[in-house]
mmCIF file of N, CA and C in Angstrom:
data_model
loop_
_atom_site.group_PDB
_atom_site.id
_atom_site.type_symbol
_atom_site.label_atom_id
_atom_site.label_comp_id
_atom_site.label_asym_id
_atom_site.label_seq_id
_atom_site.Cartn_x
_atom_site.Cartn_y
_atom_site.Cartn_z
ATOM 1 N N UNK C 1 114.605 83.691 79.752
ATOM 2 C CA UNK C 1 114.332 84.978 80.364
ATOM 3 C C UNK C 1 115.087 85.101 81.690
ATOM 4 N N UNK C 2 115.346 83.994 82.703
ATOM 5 C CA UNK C 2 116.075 84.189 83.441
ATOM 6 C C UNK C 2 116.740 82.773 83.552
ATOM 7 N N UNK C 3 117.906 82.894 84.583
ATOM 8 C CA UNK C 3 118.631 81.467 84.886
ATOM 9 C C UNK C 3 119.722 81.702 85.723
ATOM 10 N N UNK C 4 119.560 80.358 86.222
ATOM 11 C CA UNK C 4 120.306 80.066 87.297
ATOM 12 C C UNK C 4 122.437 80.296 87.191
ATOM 13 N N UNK C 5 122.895 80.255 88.161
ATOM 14 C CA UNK C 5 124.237 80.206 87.991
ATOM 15 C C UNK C 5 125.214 79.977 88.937
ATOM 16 N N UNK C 6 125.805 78.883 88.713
ATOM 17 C CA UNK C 6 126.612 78.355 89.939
ATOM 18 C C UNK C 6 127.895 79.206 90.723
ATOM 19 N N UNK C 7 127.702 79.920 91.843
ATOM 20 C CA UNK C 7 128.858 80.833 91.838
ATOM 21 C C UNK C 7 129.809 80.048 92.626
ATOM 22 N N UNK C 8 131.247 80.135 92.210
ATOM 23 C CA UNK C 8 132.538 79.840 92.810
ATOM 24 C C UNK C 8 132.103 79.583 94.402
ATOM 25 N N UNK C 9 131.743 79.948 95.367
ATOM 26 C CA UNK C 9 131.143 79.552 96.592
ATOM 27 C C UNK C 9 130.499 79.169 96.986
ATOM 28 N N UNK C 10 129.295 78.685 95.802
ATOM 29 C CA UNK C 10 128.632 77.361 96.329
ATOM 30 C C UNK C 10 127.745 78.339 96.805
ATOM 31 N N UNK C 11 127.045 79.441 96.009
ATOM 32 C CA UNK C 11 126.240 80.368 96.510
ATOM 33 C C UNK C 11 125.273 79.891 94.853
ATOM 34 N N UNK C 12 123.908 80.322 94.370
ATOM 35 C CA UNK C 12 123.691 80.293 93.180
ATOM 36 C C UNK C 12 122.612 81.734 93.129
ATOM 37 N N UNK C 13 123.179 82.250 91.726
ATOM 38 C CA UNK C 13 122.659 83.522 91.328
ATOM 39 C C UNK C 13 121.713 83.397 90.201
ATOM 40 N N UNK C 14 120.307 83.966 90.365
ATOM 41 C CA UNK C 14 119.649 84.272 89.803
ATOM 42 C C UNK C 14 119.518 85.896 89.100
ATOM 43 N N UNK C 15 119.296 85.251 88.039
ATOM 44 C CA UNK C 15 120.139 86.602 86.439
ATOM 45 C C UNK C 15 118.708 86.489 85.708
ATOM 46 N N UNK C 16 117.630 87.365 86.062
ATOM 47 C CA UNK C 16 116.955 87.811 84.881
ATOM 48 C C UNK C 16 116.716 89.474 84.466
ATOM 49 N N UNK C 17 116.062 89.547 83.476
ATOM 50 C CA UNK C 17 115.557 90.939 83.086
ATOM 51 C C UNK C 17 113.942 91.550 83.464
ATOM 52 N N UNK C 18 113.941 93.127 84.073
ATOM 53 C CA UNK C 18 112.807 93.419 84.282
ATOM 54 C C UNK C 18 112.137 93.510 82.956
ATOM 55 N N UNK C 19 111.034 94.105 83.249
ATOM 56 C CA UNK C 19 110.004 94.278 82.327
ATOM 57 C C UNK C 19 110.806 95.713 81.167
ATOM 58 N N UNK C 20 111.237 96.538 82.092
ATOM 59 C CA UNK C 20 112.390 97.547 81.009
ATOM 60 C C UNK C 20 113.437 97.440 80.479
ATOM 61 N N UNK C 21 113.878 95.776 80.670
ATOM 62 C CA UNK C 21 115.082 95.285 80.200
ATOM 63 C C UNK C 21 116.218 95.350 80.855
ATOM 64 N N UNK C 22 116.025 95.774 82.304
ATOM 65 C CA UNK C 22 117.598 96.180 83.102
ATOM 66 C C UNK C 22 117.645 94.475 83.698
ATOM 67 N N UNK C 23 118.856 93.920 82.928
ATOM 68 C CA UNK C 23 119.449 93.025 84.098
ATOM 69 C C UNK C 23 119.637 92.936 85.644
ATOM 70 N N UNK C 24 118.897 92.507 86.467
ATOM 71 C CA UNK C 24 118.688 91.946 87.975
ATOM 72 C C UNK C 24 119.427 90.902 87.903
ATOM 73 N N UNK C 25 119.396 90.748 89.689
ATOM 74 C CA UNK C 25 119.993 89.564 90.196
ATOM 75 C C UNK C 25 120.000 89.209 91.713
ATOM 76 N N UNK C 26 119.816 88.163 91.902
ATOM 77 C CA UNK C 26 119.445 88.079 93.586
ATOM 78 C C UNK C 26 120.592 86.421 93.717
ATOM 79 N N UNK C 27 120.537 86.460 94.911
ATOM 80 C CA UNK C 27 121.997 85.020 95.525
ATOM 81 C C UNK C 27 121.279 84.636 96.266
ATOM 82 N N UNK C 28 121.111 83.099 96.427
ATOM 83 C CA UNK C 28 120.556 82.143 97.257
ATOM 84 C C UNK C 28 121.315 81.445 97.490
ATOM 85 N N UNK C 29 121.288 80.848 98.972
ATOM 86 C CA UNK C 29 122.019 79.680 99.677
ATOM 87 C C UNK C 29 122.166 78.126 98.668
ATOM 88 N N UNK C 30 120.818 77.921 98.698
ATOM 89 C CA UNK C 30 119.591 76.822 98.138
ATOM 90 C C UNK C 30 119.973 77.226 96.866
ATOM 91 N N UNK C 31 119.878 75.746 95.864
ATOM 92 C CA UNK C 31 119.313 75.963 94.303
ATOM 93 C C UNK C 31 117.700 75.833 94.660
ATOM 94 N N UNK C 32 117.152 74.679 95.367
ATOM 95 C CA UNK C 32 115.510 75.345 95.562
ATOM 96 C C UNK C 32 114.983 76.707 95.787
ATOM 97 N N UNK C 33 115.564 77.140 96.328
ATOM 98 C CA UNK C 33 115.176 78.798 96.886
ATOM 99 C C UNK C 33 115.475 79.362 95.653
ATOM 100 N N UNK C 34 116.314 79.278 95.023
ATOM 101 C CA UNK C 34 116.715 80.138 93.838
ATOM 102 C C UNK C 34 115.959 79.526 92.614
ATOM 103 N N UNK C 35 115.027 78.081 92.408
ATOM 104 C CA UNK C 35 114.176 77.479 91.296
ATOM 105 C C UNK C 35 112.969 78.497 91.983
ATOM 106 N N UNK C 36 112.610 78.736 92.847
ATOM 107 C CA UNK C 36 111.711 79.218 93.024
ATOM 108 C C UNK C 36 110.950 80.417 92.862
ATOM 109 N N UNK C 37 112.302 81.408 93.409
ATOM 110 C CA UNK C 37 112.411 82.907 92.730
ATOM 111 C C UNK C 37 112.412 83.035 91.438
ATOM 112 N N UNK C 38 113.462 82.093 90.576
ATOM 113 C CA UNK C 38 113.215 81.986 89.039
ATOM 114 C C UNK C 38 111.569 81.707 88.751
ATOM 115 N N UNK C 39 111.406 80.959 89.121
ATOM 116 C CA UNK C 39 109.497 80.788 88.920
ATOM 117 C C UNK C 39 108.705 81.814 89.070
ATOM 118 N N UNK C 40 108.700 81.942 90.399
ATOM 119 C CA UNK C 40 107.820 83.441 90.737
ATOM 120 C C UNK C 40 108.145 84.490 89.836
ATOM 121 N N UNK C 41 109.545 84.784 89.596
ATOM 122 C CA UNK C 41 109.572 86.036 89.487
ATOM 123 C C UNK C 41 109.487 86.144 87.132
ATOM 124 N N UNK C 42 109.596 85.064 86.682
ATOM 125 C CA UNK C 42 109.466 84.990 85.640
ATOM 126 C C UNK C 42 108.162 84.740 85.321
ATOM 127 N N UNK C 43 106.895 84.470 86.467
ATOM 128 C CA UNK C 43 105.701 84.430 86.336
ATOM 129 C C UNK C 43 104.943 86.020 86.092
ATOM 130 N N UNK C 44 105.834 86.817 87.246
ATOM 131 C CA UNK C 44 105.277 88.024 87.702
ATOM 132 C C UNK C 44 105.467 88.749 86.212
ATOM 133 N N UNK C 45 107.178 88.582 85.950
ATOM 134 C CA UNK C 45 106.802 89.352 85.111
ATOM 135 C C UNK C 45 106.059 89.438 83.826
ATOM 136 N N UNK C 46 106.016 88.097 83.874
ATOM 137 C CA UNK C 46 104.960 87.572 82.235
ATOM 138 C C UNK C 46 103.681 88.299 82.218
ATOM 139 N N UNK C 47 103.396 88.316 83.960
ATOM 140 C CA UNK C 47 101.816 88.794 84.489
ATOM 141 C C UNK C 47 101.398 89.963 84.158
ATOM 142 N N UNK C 48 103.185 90.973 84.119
ATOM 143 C CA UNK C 48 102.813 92.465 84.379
ATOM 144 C C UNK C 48 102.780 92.521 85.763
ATOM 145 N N UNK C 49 102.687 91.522 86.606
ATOM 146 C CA UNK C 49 102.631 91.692 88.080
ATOM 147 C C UNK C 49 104.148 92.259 88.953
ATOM 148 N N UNK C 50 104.883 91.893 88.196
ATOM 149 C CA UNK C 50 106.132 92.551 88.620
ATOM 150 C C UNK C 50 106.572 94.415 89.314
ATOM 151 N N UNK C 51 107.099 94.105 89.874
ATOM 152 C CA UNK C 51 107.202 95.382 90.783
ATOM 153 C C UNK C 51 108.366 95.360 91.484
ATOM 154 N N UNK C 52 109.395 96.464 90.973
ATOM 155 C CA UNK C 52 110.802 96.839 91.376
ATOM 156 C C UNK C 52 110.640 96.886 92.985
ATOM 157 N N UNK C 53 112.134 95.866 93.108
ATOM 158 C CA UNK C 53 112.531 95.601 94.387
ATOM 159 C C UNK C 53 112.627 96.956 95.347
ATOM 160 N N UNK C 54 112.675 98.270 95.000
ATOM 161 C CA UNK C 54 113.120 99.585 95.267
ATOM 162 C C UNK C 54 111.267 100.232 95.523
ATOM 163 N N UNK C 55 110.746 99.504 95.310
ATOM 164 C CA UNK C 55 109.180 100.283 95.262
ATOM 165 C C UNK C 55 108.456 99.559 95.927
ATOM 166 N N UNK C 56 109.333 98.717 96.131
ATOM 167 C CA UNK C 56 108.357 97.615 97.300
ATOM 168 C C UNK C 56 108.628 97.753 98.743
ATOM 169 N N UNK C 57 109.697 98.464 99.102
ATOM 170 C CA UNK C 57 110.279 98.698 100.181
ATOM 171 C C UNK C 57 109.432 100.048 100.575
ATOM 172 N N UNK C 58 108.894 100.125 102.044
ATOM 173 C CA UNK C 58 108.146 101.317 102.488
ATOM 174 C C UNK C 58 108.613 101.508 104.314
ATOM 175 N N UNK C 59 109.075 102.893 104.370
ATOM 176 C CA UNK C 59 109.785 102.938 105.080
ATOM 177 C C UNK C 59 108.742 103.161 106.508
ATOM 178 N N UNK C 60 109.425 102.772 107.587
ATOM 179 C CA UNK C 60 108.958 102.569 108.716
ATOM 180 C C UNK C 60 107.564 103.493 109.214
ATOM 181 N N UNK C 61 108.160 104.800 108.623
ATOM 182 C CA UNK C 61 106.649 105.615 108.844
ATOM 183 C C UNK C 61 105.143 105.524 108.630
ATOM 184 N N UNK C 62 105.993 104.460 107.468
ATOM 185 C CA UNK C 62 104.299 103.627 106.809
ATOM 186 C C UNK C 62 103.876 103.272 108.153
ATOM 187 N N UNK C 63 104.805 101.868 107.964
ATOM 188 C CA UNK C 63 103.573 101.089 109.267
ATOM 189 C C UNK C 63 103.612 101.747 110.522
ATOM 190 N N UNK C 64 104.079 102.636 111.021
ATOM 191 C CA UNK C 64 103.802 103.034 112.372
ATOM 192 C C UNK C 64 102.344 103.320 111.824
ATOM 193 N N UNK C 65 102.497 104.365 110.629
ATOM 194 C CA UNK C 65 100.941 105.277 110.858
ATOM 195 C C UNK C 65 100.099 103.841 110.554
ATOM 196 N N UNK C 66 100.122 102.633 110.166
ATOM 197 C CA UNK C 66 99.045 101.780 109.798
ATOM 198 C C UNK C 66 98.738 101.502 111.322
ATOM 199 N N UNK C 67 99.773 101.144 112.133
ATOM 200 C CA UNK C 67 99.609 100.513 113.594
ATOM 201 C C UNK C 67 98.998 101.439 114.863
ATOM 202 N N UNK C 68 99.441 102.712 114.612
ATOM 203 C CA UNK C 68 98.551 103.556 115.257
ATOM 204 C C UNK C 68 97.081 103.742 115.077
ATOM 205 N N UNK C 69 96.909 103.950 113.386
ATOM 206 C CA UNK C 69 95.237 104.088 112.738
ATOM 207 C C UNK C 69 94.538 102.840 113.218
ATOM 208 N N UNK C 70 94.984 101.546 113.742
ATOM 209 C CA UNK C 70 94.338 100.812 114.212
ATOM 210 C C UNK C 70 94.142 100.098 115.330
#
């Protein structure tokens, strides 16, 4: 479902598929950092817990209004 890949620079890319089938990919320094994301993120999506990198991002207005309301 996903896997690792050694890039020409000594960078390694992680290559899996979301839950809708679109090929992702994220670059890590580390092959640990990148066993890890493979883990998590092939957990999440097994879970259904998965959630696009684009929907997870909330723009600054959020947290002001959280930091003010409190």
């Amino acid at each position: 479902m996903a896997h690792i890949q050694k890039r020409q620079n000594g960078k390694y890319r992680v290559r899996y598929r979301d839950p809708k089938n679109k090929e992702r990919s994220k670059t890590f320094d580390k092959l640990a950092d990148a066993k890890r994301f493979q883990a998590e993120t092939v957990a999440a999506v097994n879970n259904g817990a998965w959630v696009a990198p684009a929907k997870a991002r909330q723009p600054f207005q959020h947290y002001a209004a959280l930091w003010l309301n409190s």
